[in-house]
Coordinates of N, CA, C and O in Angstrom, one line a residue:
X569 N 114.1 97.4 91.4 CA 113.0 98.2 91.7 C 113.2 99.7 91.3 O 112.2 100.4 91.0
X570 N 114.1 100.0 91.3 CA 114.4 101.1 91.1 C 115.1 101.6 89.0 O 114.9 102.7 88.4
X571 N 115.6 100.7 88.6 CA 115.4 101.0 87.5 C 114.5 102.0 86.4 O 113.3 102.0 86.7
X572 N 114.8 102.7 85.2 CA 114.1 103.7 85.2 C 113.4 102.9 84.2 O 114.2 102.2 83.5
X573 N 112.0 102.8 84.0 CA 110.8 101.9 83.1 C 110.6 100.9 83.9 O 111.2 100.4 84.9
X574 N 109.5 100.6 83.1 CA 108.5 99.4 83.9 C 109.4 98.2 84.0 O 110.0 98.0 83.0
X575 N 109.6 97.4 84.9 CA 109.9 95.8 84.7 C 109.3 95.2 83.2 O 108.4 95.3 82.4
X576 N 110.4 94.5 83.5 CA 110.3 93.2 81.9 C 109.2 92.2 82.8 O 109.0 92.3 84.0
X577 N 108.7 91.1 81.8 CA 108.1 89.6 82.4 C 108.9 89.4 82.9 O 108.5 89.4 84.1
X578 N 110.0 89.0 82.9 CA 111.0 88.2 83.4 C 111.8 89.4 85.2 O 112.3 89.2 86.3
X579 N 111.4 90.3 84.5 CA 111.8 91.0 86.4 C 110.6 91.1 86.8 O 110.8 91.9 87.7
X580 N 109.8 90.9 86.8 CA 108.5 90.9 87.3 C 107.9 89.7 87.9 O 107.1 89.7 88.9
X581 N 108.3 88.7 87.4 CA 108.2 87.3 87.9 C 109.0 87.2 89.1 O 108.7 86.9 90.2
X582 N 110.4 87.7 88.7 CA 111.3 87.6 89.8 C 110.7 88.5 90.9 O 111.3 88.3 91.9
X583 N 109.8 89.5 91.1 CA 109.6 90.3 92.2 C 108.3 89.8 92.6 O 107.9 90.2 93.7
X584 N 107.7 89.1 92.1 CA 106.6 88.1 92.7 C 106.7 87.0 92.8 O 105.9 86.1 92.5
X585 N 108.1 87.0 93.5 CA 108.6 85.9 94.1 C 108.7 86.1 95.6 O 108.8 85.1 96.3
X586 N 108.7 87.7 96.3 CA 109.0 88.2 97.2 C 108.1 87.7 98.4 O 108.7 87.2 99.3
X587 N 106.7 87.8 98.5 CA 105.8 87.2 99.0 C 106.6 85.8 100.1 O 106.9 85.8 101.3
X588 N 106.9 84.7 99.0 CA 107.3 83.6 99.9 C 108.5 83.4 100.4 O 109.0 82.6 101.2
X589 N 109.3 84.7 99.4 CA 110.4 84.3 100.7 C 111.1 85.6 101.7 O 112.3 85.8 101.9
X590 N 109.9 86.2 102.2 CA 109.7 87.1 103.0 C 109.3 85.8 103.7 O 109.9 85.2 104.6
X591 N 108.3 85.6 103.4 CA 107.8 84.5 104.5 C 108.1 83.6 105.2 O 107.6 83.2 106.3
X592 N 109.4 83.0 104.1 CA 110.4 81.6 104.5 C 111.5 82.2 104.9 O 112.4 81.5 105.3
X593 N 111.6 83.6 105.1 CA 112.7 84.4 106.2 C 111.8 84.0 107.5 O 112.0 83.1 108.4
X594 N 111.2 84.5 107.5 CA 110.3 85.1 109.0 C 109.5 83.9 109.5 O 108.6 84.2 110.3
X595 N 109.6 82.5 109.0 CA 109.2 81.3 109.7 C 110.8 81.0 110.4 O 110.9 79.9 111.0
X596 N 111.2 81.3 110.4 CA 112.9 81.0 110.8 C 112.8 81.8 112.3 O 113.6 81.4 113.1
X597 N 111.9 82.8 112.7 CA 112.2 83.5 113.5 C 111.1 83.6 114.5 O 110.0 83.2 114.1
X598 N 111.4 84.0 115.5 CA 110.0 84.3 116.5 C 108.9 85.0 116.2 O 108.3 85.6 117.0
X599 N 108.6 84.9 115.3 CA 107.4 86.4 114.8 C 105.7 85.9 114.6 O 105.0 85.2 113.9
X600 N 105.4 86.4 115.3 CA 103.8 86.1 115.3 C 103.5 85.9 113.9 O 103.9 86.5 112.9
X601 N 102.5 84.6 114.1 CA 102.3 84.0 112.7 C 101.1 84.7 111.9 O 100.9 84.1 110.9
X602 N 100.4 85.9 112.1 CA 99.7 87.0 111.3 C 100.9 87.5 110.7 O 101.2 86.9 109.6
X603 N 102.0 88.6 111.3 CA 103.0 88.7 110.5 C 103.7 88.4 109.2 O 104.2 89.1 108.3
X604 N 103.6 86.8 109.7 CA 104.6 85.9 108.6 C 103.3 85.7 107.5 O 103.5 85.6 106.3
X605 N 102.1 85.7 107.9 CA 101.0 85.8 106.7 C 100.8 86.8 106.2 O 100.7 86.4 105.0
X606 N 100.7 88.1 106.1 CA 100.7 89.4 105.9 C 101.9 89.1 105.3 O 102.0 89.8 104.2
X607 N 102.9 88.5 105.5 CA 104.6 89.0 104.3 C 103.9 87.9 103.4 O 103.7 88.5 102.3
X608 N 103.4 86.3 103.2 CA 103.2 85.8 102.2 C 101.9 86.4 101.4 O 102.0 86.5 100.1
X609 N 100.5 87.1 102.3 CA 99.4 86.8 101.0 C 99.0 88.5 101.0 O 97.9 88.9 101.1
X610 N 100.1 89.5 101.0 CA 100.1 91.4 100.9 C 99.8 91.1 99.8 O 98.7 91.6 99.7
X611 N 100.0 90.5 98.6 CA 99.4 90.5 97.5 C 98.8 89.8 96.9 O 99.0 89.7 95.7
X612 N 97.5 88.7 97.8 CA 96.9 88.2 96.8 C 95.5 89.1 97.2 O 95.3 89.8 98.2
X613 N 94.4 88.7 95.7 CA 93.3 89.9 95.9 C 92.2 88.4 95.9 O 92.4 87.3 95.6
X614 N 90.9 89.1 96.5 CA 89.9 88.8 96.8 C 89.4 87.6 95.5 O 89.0 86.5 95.7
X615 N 89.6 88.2 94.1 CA 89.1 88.1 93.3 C 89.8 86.7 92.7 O 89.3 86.1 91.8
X616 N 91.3 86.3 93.2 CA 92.1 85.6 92.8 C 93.0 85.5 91.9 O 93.7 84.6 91.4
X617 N 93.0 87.1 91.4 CA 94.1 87.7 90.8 C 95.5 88.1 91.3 O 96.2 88.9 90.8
X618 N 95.6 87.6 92.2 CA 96.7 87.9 93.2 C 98.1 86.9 92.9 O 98.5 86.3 91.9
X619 N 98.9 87.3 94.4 CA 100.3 85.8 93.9 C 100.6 86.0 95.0 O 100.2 87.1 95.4
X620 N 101.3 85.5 95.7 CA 101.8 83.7 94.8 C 100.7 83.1 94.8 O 100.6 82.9 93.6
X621 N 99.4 82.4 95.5 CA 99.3 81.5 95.5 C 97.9 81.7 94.8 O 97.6 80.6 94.4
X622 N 97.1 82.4 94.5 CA 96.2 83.3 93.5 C 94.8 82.9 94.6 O 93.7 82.6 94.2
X623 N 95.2 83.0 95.7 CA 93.8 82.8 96.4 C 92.3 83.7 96.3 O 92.0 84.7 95.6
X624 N 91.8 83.2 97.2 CA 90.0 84.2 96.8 C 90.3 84.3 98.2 O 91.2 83.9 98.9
X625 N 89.0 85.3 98.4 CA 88.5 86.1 99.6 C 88.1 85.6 100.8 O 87.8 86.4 101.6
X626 N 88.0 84.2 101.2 CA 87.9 84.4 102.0 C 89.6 83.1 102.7 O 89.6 82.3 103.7
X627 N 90.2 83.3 102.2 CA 91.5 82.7 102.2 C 92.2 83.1 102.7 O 93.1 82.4 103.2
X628 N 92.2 84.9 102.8 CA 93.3 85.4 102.6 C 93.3 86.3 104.0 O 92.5 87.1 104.0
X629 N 94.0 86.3 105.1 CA 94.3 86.4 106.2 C 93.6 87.7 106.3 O 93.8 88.4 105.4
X630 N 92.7 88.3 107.2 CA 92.2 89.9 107.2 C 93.3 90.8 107.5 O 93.2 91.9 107.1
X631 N 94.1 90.6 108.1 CA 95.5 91.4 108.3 C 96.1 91.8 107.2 O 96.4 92.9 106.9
X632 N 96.3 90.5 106.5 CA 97.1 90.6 104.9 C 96.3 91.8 104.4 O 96.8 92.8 104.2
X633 N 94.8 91.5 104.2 CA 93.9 92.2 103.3 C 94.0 93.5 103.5 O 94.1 94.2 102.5
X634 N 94.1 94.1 104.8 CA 94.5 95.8 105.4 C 95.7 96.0 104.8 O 96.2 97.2 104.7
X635 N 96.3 95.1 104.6 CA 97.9 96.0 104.6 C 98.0 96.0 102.9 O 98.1 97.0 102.2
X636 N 97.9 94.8 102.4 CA 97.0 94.7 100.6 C 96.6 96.1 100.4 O 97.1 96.6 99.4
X637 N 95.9 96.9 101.1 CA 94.8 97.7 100.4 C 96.2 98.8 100.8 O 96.3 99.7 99.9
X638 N 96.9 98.8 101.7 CA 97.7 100.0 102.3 C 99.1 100.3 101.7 O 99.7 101.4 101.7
X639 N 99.3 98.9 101.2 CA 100.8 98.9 100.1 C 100.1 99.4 99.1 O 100.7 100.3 98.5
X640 N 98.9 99.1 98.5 CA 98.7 99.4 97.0 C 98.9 101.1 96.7 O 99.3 101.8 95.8
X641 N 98.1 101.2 98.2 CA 97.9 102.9 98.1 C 98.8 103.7 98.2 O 98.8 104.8 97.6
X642 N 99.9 103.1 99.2 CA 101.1 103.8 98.9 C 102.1 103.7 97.7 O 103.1 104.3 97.4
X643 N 101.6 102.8 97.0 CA 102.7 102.4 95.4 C 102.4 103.6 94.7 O 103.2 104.5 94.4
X644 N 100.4 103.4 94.2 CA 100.4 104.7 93.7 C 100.3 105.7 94.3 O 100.0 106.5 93.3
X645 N 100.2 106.3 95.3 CA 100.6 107.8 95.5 C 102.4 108.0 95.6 O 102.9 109.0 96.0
X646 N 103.1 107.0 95.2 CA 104.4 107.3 95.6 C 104.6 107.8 93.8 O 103.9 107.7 92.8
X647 N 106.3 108.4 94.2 CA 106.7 108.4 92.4 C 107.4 107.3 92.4 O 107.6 106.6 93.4
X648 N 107.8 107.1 91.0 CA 108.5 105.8 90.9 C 109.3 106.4 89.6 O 109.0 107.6 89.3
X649 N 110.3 105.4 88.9 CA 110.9 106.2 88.1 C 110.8 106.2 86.8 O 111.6 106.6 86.0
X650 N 109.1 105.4 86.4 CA 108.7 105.4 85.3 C 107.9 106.2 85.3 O 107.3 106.3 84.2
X651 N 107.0 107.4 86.8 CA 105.7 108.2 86.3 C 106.0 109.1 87.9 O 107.0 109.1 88.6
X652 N 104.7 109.8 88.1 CA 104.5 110.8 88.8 C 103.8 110.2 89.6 O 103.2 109.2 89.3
X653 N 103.8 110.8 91.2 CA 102.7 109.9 92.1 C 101.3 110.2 91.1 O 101.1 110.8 90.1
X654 N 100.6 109.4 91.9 CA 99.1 109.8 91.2 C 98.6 110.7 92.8 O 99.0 110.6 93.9
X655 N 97.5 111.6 92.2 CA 96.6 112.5 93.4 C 95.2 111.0 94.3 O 94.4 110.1 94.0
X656 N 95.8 111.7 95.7 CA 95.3 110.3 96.4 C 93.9 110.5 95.6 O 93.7 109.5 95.0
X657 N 93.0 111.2 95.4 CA 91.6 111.0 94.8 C 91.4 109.9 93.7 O 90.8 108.9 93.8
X658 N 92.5 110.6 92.5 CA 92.7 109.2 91.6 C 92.9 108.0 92.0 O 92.3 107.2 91.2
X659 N 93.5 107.4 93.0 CA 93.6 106.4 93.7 C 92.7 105.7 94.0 O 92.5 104.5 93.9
X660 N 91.9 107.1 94.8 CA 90.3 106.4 95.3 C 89.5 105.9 94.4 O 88.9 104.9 94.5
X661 N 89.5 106.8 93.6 CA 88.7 106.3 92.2 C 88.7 105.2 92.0 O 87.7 104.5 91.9
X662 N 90.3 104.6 91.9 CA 90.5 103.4 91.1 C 90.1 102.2 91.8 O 89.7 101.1 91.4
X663 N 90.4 102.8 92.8 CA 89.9 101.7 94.3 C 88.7 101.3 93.9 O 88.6 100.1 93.6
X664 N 87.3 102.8 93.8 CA 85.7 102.2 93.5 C 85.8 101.7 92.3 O 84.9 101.0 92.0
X665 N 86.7 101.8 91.4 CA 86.3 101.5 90.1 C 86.4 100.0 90.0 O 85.6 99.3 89.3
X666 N 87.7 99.4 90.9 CA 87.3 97.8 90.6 C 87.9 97.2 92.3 O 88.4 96.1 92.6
X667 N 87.7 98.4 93.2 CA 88.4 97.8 94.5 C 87.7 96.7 95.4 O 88.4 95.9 96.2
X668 N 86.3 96.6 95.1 CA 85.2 96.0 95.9 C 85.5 94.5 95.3 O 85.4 93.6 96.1
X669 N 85.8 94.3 93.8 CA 85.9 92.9 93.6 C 87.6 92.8 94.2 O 87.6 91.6 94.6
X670 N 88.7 93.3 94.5 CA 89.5 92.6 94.4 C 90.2 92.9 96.3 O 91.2 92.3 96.7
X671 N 89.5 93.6 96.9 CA 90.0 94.0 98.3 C 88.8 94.0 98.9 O 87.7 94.5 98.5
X672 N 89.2 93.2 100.5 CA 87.8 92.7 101.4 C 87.1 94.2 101.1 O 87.7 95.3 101.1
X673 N 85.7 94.1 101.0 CA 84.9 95.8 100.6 C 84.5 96.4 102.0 O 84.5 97.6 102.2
X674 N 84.3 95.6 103.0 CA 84.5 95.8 105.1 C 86.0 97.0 104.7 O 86.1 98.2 104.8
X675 N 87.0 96.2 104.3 CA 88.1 97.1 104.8 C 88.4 98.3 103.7 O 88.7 99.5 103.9
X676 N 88.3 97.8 102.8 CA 88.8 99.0 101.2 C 87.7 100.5 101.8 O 88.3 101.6 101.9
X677 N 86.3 100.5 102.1 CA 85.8 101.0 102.2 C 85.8 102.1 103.1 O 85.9 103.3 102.8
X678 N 85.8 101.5 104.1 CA 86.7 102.2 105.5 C 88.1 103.0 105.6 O 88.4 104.1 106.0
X679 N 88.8 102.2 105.0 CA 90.0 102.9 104.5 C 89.9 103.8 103.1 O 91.1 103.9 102.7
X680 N 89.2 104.3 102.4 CA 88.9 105.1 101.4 C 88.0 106.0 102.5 O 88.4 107.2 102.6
X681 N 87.1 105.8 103.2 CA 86.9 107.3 103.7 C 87.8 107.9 104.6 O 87.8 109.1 104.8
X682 N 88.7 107.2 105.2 CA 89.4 107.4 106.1 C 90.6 108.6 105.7 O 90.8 109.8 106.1
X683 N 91.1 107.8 104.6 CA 91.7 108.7 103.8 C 91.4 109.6 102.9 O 92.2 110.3 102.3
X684 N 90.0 109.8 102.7 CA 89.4 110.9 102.0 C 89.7 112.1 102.9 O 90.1 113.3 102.6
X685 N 89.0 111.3 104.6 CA 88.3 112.7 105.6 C 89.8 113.1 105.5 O 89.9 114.3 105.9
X686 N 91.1 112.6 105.2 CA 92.2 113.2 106.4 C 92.3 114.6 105.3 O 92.9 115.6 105.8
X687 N 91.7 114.8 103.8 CA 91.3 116.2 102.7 C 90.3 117.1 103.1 O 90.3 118.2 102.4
X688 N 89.6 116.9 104.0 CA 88.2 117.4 104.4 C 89.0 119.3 104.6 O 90.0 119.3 105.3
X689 N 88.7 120.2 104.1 CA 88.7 121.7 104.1 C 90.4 121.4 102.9 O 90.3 122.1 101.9
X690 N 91.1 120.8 102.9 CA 92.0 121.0 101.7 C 91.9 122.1 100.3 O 90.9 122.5 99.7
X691 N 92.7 122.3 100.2 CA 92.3 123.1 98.6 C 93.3 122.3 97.4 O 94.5 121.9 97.6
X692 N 92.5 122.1 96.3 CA 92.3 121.2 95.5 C 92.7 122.2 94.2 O 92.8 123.4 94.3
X693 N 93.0 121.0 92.7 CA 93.1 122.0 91.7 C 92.3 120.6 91.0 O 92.5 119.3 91.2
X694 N 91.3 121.4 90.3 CA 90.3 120.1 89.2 C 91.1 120.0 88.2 O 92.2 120.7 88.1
X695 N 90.6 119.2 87.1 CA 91.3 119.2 85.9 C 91.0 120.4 85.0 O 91.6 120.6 84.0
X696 N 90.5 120.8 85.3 CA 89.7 121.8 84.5 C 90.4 123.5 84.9 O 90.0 124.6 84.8
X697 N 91.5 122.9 85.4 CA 92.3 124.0 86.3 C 92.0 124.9 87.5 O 92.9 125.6 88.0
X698 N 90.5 125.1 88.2 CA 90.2 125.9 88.8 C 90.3 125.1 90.4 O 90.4 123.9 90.5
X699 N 90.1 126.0 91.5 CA 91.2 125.8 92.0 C 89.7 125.5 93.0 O 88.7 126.0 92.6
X700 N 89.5 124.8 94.3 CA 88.4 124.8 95.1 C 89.1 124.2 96.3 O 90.3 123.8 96.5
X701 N 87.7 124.3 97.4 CA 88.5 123.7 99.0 C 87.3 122.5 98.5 O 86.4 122.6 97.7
X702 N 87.7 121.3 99.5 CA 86.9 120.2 99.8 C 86.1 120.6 100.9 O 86.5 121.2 101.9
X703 N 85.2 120.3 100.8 CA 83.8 120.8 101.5 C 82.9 119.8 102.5 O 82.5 119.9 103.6
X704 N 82.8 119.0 101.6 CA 81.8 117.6 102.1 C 82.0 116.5 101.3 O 82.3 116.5 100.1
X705 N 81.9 115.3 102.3 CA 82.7 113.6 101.3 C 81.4 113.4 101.2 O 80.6 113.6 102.1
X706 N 81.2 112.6 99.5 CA 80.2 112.0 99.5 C 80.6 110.4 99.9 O 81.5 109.7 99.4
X707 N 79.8 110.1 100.6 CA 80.0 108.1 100.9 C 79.6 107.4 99.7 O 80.4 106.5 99.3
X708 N 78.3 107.8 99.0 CA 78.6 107.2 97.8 C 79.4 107.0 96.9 O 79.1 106.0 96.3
X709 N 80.3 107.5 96.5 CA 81.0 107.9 95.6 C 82.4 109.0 96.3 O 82.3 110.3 96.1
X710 N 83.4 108.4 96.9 CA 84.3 108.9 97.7 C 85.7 109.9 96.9 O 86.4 110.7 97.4
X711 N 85.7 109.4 95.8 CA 86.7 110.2 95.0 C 85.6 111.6 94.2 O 86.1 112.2 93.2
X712 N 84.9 111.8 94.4 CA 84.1 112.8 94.1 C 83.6 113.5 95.0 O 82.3 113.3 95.0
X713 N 84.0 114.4 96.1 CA 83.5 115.4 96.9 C 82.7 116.4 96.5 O 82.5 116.6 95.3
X714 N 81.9 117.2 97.7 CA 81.0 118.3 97.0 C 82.8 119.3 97.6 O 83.6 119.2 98.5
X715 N 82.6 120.4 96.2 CA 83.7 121.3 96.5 C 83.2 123.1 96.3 O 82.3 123.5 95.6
X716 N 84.1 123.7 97.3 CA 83.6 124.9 96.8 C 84.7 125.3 96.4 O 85.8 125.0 96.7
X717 N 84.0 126.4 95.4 CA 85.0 127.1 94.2 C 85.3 128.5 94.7 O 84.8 129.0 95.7
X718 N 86.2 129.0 94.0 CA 86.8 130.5 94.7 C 85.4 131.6 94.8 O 85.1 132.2 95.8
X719 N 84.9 131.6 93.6 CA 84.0 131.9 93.8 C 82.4 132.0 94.7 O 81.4 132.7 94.4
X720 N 82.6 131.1 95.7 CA 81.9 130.7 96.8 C 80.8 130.1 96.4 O 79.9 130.2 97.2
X721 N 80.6 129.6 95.3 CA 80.0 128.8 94.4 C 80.2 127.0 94.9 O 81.3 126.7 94.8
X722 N 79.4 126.2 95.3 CA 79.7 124.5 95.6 C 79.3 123.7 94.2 O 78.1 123.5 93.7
X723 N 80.2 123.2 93.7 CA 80.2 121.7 93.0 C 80.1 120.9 93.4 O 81.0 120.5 94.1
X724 N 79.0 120.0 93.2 CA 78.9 118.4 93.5 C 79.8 117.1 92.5 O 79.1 116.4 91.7
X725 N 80.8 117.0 92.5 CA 81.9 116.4 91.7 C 80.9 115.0 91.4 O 80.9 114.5 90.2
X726 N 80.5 114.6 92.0 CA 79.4 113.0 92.0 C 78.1 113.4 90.6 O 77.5 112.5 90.0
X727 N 78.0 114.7 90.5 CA 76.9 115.2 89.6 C 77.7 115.6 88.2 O 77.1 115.9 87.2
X728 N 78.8 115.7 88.3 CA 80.3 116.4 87.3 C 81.1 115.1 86.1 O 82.3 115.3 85.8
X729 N 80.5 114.0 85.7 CA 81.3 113.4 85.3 C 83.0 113.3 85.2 O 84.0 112.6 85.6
X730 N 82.6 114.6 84.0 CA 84.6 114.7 83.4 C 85.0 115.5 84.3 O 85.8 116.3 83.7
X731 N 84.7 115.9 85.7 CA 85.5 116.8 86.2 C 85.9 115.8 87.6 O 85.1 115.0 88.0
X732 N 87.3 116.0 88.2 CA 87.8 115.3 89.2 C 88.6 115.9 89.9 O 88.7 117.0 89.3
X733 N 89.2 116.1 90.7 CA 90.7 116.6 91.4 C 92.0 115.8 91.1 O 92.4 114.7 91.4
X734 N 92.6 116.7 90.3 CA 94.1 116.3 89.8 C 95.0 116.6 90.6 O 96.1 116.0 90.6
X735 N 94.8 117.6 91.6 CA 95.7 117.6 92.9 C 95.3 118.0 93.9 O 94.1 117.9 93.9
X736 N 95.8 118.4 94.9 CA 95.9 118.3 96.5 C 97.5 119.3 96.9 O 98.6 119.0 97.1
X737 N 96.8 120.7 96.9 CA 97.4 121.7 97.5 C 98.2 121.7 99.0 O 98.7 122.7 99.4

C-alpha cells in the first residue's frame, strides 16, 4: 500500500481480496454481524462495479453503504505516494459527477452536504488563483458554492463553469 506508484493488476487483485478476509477474521469472533458486513461489502457500489462479490443496490448492507461513501472520501482527500490529497470540493464534485449511480443517493447526499457545511465561512483559493470566503452551499450542485471575493464582490461558482475551488485555506 504504501509503495511509491499505482499498484500493478496483479497487486491490485491481491488488495481486493481484503474485503473477505477481513470478514473471515471477524466471523471467528464476537462481533456484531453489521460489522462483519461493512468489512465484506465497504467496497461494493450500487451500480455493481464493486468487489468482491459485484453486488447492486439494494444488496448491499446500508452500514456498508455509509462507510463505502466515507473510505472513499478519505482515500481521496488523503496523500498517497503516487499524488497529492485532492481539495475536499474536488471530491464532491466527483461524488455528483457519477456518485448517485454508484453510492445509496439517501446517504452520498447527506454526507456531501454535511461535509460541505463543515467549509461554510472558510477562505478558499479558485483555480484561477483569487482567493474568496465560502458564503452559501448551493444543494443543487454542492461542489459549487456562492463565494465572496476579496473584493466584497459574490460569485455564484454553479453559474462559473471553469472556475472551482482548488483549495481550502
Amino acid at each position: 500500500l504504501n509503495k511509491p506508484g499505482k499498484p500493478t493488476d496483479e497487486e491490485f487483485a491481491l488488495i481486493k481480496k481484503h474485503p473477505k478476509m477481513g470478514y473471515d477474521i471477524l466471523k471467528k469472533h464476537q462481533v456484531d454481524p453489521r460489522i462483519r458486513k461493512v468489512a465484506l461489502m465497504h467496497h461494493e457500489r450500487c451500480d455493481g462495479t464493486g468487489y468482491p462479490m459485484e453486488l447492486e443496490a439494494e444488496e448491499i448492507d446500508d452500514f456498508a453503504s455509509i462507510v463505502a461513501i466515507a473510505d472513499v472520501y478519505d482515500a481521496m482527500t488523503a496523500a498517497r505516494t503516487y499524488r497529492q490529497p485532492l481539495c475536499p470540493f474536488e471530491v464532491i464534485a466527483a461524488f455528483e459527477k457519477d456518485g448517485l449511480q454508484k453510492y445509496n443517493p439517501g446517504f452520498i447526499l447527506t454526507f456531501l452536504e454535511r461535509v460541505a457545511a463543515t467549509y461554510q465561512n472558510n477562505r478558499i483559493i479558485l483555480n484561477d488563483g483569487r482567493s474568496a470566503n465560502i458564503v452559501l452551499l448551493n444543494k443543487n450542485h454542492i461542489s459549487k458554492p456562492m463565494v465572496q471575493l476579496q473584493d466584497g464582490s459574490c460569485l455564484d461558482l454553479s453559474r462559473e463553469p471553469g472556475l472551482f475551488i482548488k483549495s481550502i485555506l
